[in-house]
mmCIF file of C-alpha atoms in Angstrom:
data_model
loop_
_atom_site.group_PDB
_atom_site.id
_atom_site.type_symbol
_atom_site.label_atom_id
_atom_site.label_comp_id
_atom_site.label_asym_id
_atom_site.label_seq_id
_atom_site.Cartn_x
_atom_site.Cartn_y
_atom_site.Cartn_z
ATOM 1 C CA UNK A 1 0.000 0.000 0.000
ATOM 2 C CA UNK A 2 1.308 3.414 -0.996
ATOM 3 C CA UNK A 3 1.672 5.995 1.776
ATOM 4 C CA UNK A 4 -0.270 9.034 0.556
ATOM 5 C CA UNK A 5 1.523 11.425 2.913
ATOM 6 C CA UNK A 6 4.972 10.554 1.545
ATOM 7 C CA UNK A 7 4.051 11.338 -2.066
ATOM 8 C CA UNK A 8 1.835 14.391 -1.657
ATOM 9 C CA UNK A 9 2.313 17.590 -3.666
ATOM 10 C CA UNK A 10 3.821 19.530 -0.751
ATOM 11 C CA UNK A 11 6.458 16.849 -0.167
ATOM 12 C CA UNK A 12 7.351 16.874 -3.869
ATOM 13 C CA UNK A 13 7.621 20.673 -3.816
ATOM 14 C CA UNK A 14 9.911 20.575 -0.767
ATOM 15 C CA UNK A 15 12.147 17.974 -2.440
ATOM 16 C CA UNK A 16 12.339 20.033 -5.626
ATOM 17 C CA UNK A 17 13.173 23.238 -3.746
ATOM 18 C CA UNK A 18 15.854 21.435 -1.738
ATOM 19 C CA UNK A 19 17.395 20.041 -4.915
ATOM 20 C CA UNK A 20 17.392 23.528 -6.444
ATOM 21 C CA UNK A 21 18.842 25.073 -3.266
ATOM 22 C CA UNK A 22 21.689 22.549 -3.220
ATOM 23 C CA UNK A 23 22.398 23.225 -6.899
ATOM 24 C CA UNK A 24 22.526 26.992 -6.255
ATOM 25 C CA UNK A 25 24.901 26.553 -3.313
ATOM 26 C CA UNK A 26 27.159 24.234 -5.292
ATOM 27 C CA UNK A 27 27.228 26.591 -8.279
ATOM 28 C CA UNK A 28 27.997 29.565 -6.037
ATOM 29 C CA UNK A 29 30.755 27.645 -4.283
ATOM 30 C CA UNK A 30 32.308 26.676 -7.620
ATOM 31 C CA UNK A 31 32.256 30.291 -8.763
ATOM 32 C CA UNK A 32 33.734 31.907 -5.659
ATOM 33 C CA UNK A 33 36.202 29.234 -4.519
ATOM 34 C CA UNK A 34 38.940 30.001 -7.059
ATOM 35 C CA UNK A 35 38.619 33.767 -6.450
ATOM 36 C CA UNK A 36 38.834 33.886 -2.633
ATOM 37 C CA UNK A 37 42.618 33.715 -2.499
ATOM 38 C CA UNK A 38 45.482 34.220 -4.936
ATOM 39 C CA UNK A 39 46.045 30.473 -4.707
ATOM 40 C CA UNK A 40 42.833 28.896 -5.999
ATOM 41 C CA UNK A 41 43.464 25.769 -3.895
ATOM 42 C CA UNK A 42 43.268 27.803 -0.676
ATOM 43 C CA UNK A 43 39.904 29.173 -1.811
ATOM 44 C CA UNK A 44 38.570 25.705 -2.549
ATOM 45 C CA UNK A 45 39.828 24.396 0.797
ATOM 46 C CA UNK A 46 38.095 27.242 2.647
ATOM 47 C CA UNK A 47 34.792 26.692 0.827
ATOM 48 C CA UNK A 48 34.979 22.925 1.393
ATOM 49 C CA UNK A 49 35.543 23.474 5.111
ATOM 50 C CA UNK A 50 32.571 25.854 5.320
ATOM 51 C CA UNK A 51 30.357 23.342 3.524
ATOM 52 C CA UNK A 52 31.496 20.566 5.863
ATOM 53 C CA UNK A 53 30.322 22.718 8.770
ATOM 54 C CA UNK A 54 26.926 22.947 7.080
ATOM 55 C CA UNK A 55 26.873 19.177 6.595
ATOM 56 C CA UNK A 56 27.161 18.655 10.342
ATOM 57 C CA UNK A 57 23.548 19.854 10.421
ATOM 58 C CA UNK A 58 22.492 18.247 7.109
ATOM 59 C CA UNK A 59 24.534 15.155 6.378
ATOM 60 C CA UNK A 60 22.605 14.307 3.212
ATOM 61 C CA UNK A 61 23.665 17.489 1.392
ATOM 62 C CA UNK A 62 27.029 16.200 0.017
ATOM 63 C CA UNK A 63 27.952 19.762 -0.929
ATOM 64 C CA UNK A 64 31.546 19.509 0.261
ATOM 65 C CA UNK A 65 32.115 16.378 -1.823
ATOM 66 C CA UNK A 66 30.717 18.119 -4.909
ATOM 67 C CA UNK A 67 33.126 21.020 -4.460
ATOM 68 C CA UNK A 68 35.998 18.617 -3.728
ATOM 69 C CA UNK A 69 35.337 17.013 -7.106
ATOM 70 C CA UNK A 70 35.343 20.455 -8.733
ATOM 71 C CA UNK A 71 38.681 21.168 -7.059
ATOM 72 C CA UNK A 72 40.135 17.924 -8.392
ATOM 73 C CA UNK A 73 38.884 18.730 -11.891
ATOM 74 C CA UNK A 74 40.196 22.294 -11.643
ATOM 75 C CA UNK A 75 43.721 20.859 -11.586
ATOM 76 C CA UNK A 76 43.147 19.960 -15.240
ATOM 77 C CA UNK A 77 42.919 23.660 -16.073
ATOM 78 C CA UNK A 78 46.542 23.950 -14.920
ATOM 79 C CA UNK A 79 47.579 20.665 -16.583
ATOM 80 C CA UNK A 80 48.332 19.062 -13.224
ATOM 81 C CA UNK A 81 47.079 15.580 -14.094
ATOM 82 C CA UNK A 82 48.663 13.749 -11.163
ATOM 83 C CA UNK A 83 46.955 16.052 -8.651
ATOM 84 C CA UNK A 84 43.646 15.653 -10.487
ATOM 85 C CA UNK A 85 43.988 11.867 -10.410
ATOM 86 C CA UNK A 86 44.916 11.889 -6.720
ATOM 87 C CA UNK A 87 41.930 14.114 -5.934
ATOM 88 C CA UNK A 88 39.533 11.911 -7.860
ATOM 89 C CA UNK A 89 40.928 8.705 -6.349
ATOM 90 C CA UNK A 90 39.925 10.041 -2.926
ATOM 91 C CA UNK A 91 36.318 9.425 -4.023
ATOM 92 C CA UNK A 92 36.868 5.664 -4.083
ATOM 93 C CA UNK A 93 35.856 5.663 -0.423
ATOM 94 C CA UNK A 94 32.734 7.846 -0.899
ATOM 95 C CA UNK A 95 29.184 6.850 -1.735
ATOM 96 C CA UNK A 96 28.427 5.096 -5.008
ATOM 97 C CA UNK A 97 27.164 8.003 -7.147
ATOM 98 C CA UNK A 98 30.241 10.106 -6.335
ATOM 99 C CA UNK A 99 32.513 7.119 -6.935
ATOM 100 C CA UNK A 100 30.907 6.593 -10.334
ATOM 101 C CA UNK A 101 31.375 10.244 -11.365
ATOM 102 C CA UNK A 102 34.973 10.172 -10.196
ATOM 103 C CA UNK A 103 35.526 6.911 -12.087
ATOM 104 C CA UNK A 104 34.219 8.507 -15.310
ATOM 105 C CA UNK A 105 36.669 11.388 -14.902
ATOM 106 C CA UNK A 106 39.544 9.073 -13.945
ATOM 107 C CA UNK A 107 38.931 6.927 -17.018
ATOM 108 C CA UNK A 108 39.211 10.013 -19.202
ATOM 109 C CA UNK A 109 42.398 11.184 -17.466
ATOM 110 C CA UNK A 110 44.027 7.788 -17.817
ATOM 111 C CA UNK A 111 43.034 7.783 -21.485
ATOM 112 C CA UNK A 112 44.829 11.123 -21.913
ATOM 113 C CA UNK A 113 47.884 9.683 -20.190
ATOM 114 C CA UNK A 114 47.696 6.541 -22.391
ATOM 115 C CA UNK A 115 47.298 4.253 -19.366
ATOM 116 C CA UNK A 116 44.734 2.009 -21.011
ATOM 117 C CA UNK A 117 44.539 -0.682 -18.327
ATOM 118 C CA UNK A 118 43.819 1.713 -15.467
ATOM 119 C CA UNK A 119 41.481 3.788 -17.586
ATOM 120 C CA UNK A 120 39.451 0.828 -18.771
ATOM 121 C CA UNK A 121 39.106 -0.378 -15.168
ATOM 122 C CA UNK A 122 37.577 2.956 -14.165
ATOM 123 C CA UNK A 123 35.480 3.077 -17.312
ATOM 124 C CA UNK A 124 33.992 -0.336 -16.480
ATOM 125 C CA UNK A 125 33.385 0.796 -12.900
ATOM 126 C CA UNK A 126 31.394 3.850 -13.994
ATOM 127 C CA UNK A 127 29.325 1.849 -16.507
ATOM 128 C CA UNK A 128 28.649 -0.804 -13.872
ATOM 129 C CA UNK A 129 27.110 1.845 -11.647
ATOM 130 C CA UNK A 130 25.166 3.659 -14.383
ATOM 131 C CA UNK A 131 24.635 1.835 -17.655
ATOM 132 C CA UNK A 132 23.109 5.040 -19.092
ATOM 133 C CA UNK A 133 26.073 7.347 -18.489
ATOM 134 C CA UNK A 134 26.921 8.649 -21.959
ATOM 135 C CA UNK A 135 30.361 9.929 -20.910
ATOM 136 C CA UNK A 136 31.270 6.551 -19.437
ATOM 137 C CA UNK A 137 30.118 4.807 -22.616
ATOM 138 C CA UNK A 138 32.228 7.163 -24.752
ATOM 139 C CA UNK A 139 35.230 6.469 -22.511
ATOM 140 C CA UNK A 140 34.721 2.722 -22.879
ATOM 141 C CA UNK A 141 34.392 3.111 -26.649
ATOM 142 C CA UNK A 142 37.628 5.086 -26.749
ATOM 143 C CA UNK A 143 39.507 2.321 -24.944
ATOM 144 C CA UNK A 144 38.060 -0.294 -27.277
ATOM 145 C CA UNK A 145 39.000 1.838 -30.286
ATOM 146 C CA UNK A 146 42.600 2.082 -29.030
ATOM 147 C CA UNK A 147 42.651 -1.721 -28.704
ATOM 148 C CA UNK A 148 41.326 -1.887 -32.291
ATOM 149 C CA UNK A 149 38.117 -3.591 -31.180
ATOM 150 C CA UNK A 150 36.139 -1.432 -33.575
ATOM 151 C CA UNK A 151 32.830 -3.350 -33.517
ATOM 152 C CA UNK A 152 32.635 -3.142 -29.733
ATOM 153 C CA UNK A 153 33.677 0.517 -29.826
ATOM 154 C CA UNK A 154 30.920 1.263 -32.340
ATOM 155 C CA UNK A 155 28.407 -0.401 -30.022
ATOM 156 C CA UNK A 156 29.526 1.794 -27.117
ATOM 157 C CA UNK A 157 29.311 4.977 -29.177
ATOM 158 C CA UNK A 158 25.853 3.994 -30.445
ATOM 159 C CA UNK A 159 24.723 3.298 -26.865
ATOM 160 C CA UNK A 160 26.056 6.700 -25.785
ATOM 161 C CA UNK A 161 24.063 8.349 -28.581
ATOM 162 C CA UNK A 162 20.953 6.395 -27.580
ATOM 163 C CA UNK A 163 21.298 7.885 -24.088
ATOM 164 C CA UNK A 164 22.349 11.394 -25.167
ATOM 165 C CA UNK A 165 21.519 12.018 -28.810
ATOM 166 C CA UNK A 166 23.510 15.259 -29.013
ATOM 167 C CA UNK A 167 26.763 13.887 -27.570
ATOM 168 C CA UNK A 168 29.338 15.364 -29.957
ATOM 169 C CA UNK A 169 32.195 13.135 -28.782
ATOM 170 C CA UNK A 170 30.132 10.011 -29.389
ATOM 171 C CA UNK A 171 29.144 11.229 -32.882
ATOM 172 C CA UNK A 172 32.690 12.113 -33.847
ATOM 173 C CA UNK A 173 34.175 8.911 -32.443
ATOM 174 C CA UNK A 174 31.450 6.840 -34.110
ATOM 175 C CA UNK A 175 32.466 8.440 -37.425
ATOM 176 C CA UNK A 176 36.132 7.590 -36.811
ATOM 177 C CA UNK A 177 35.184 4.043 -35.850
ATOM 178 C CA UNK A 178 33.008 3.583 -38.932
ATOM 179 C CA UNK A 179 35.840 4.872 -41.086
ATOM 180 C CA UNK A 180 38.260 2.422 -39.415
ATOM 181 C CA UNK A 181 35.855 -0.428 -40.138
ATOM 182 C CA UNK A 182 35.895 0.521 -43.811
#
């Protein structure tokens, strides 16, 4: 039997407003963190600490973890791949959705560094969590393409396009794969 009070319109409105509030806070944190101090890392660390204080009252918010992931990805802007990888690997101990997002990013970084074994491991991990993650499917297709498994790569790129029809990387890589197949 469905509990009417759990699914009422007011409850749905509260959930939607909370989701929007958390998105606003995360976006604001991402915008101000690199500008707080001359060293962008100090700014991120300060914002993360402030968000952790908030999470003592609301442990389900996960705001600090979101900004930590942004900090790890910000290292890419400065071409500091090792620091980005180290930051993303810290998510291996976090909850599953964060682990999956970190795994998608790690797979891409390892692809850039031509570490196919590590990258494919993380690519498989992110697909295992979310079969409908277009970025993870593109990553997997890229690894298969590098291994010259073109039919499997084409399948991954097609699956990515089925999930996200306007995914430019999937379209481009599907074209390259089709060309490689002849």
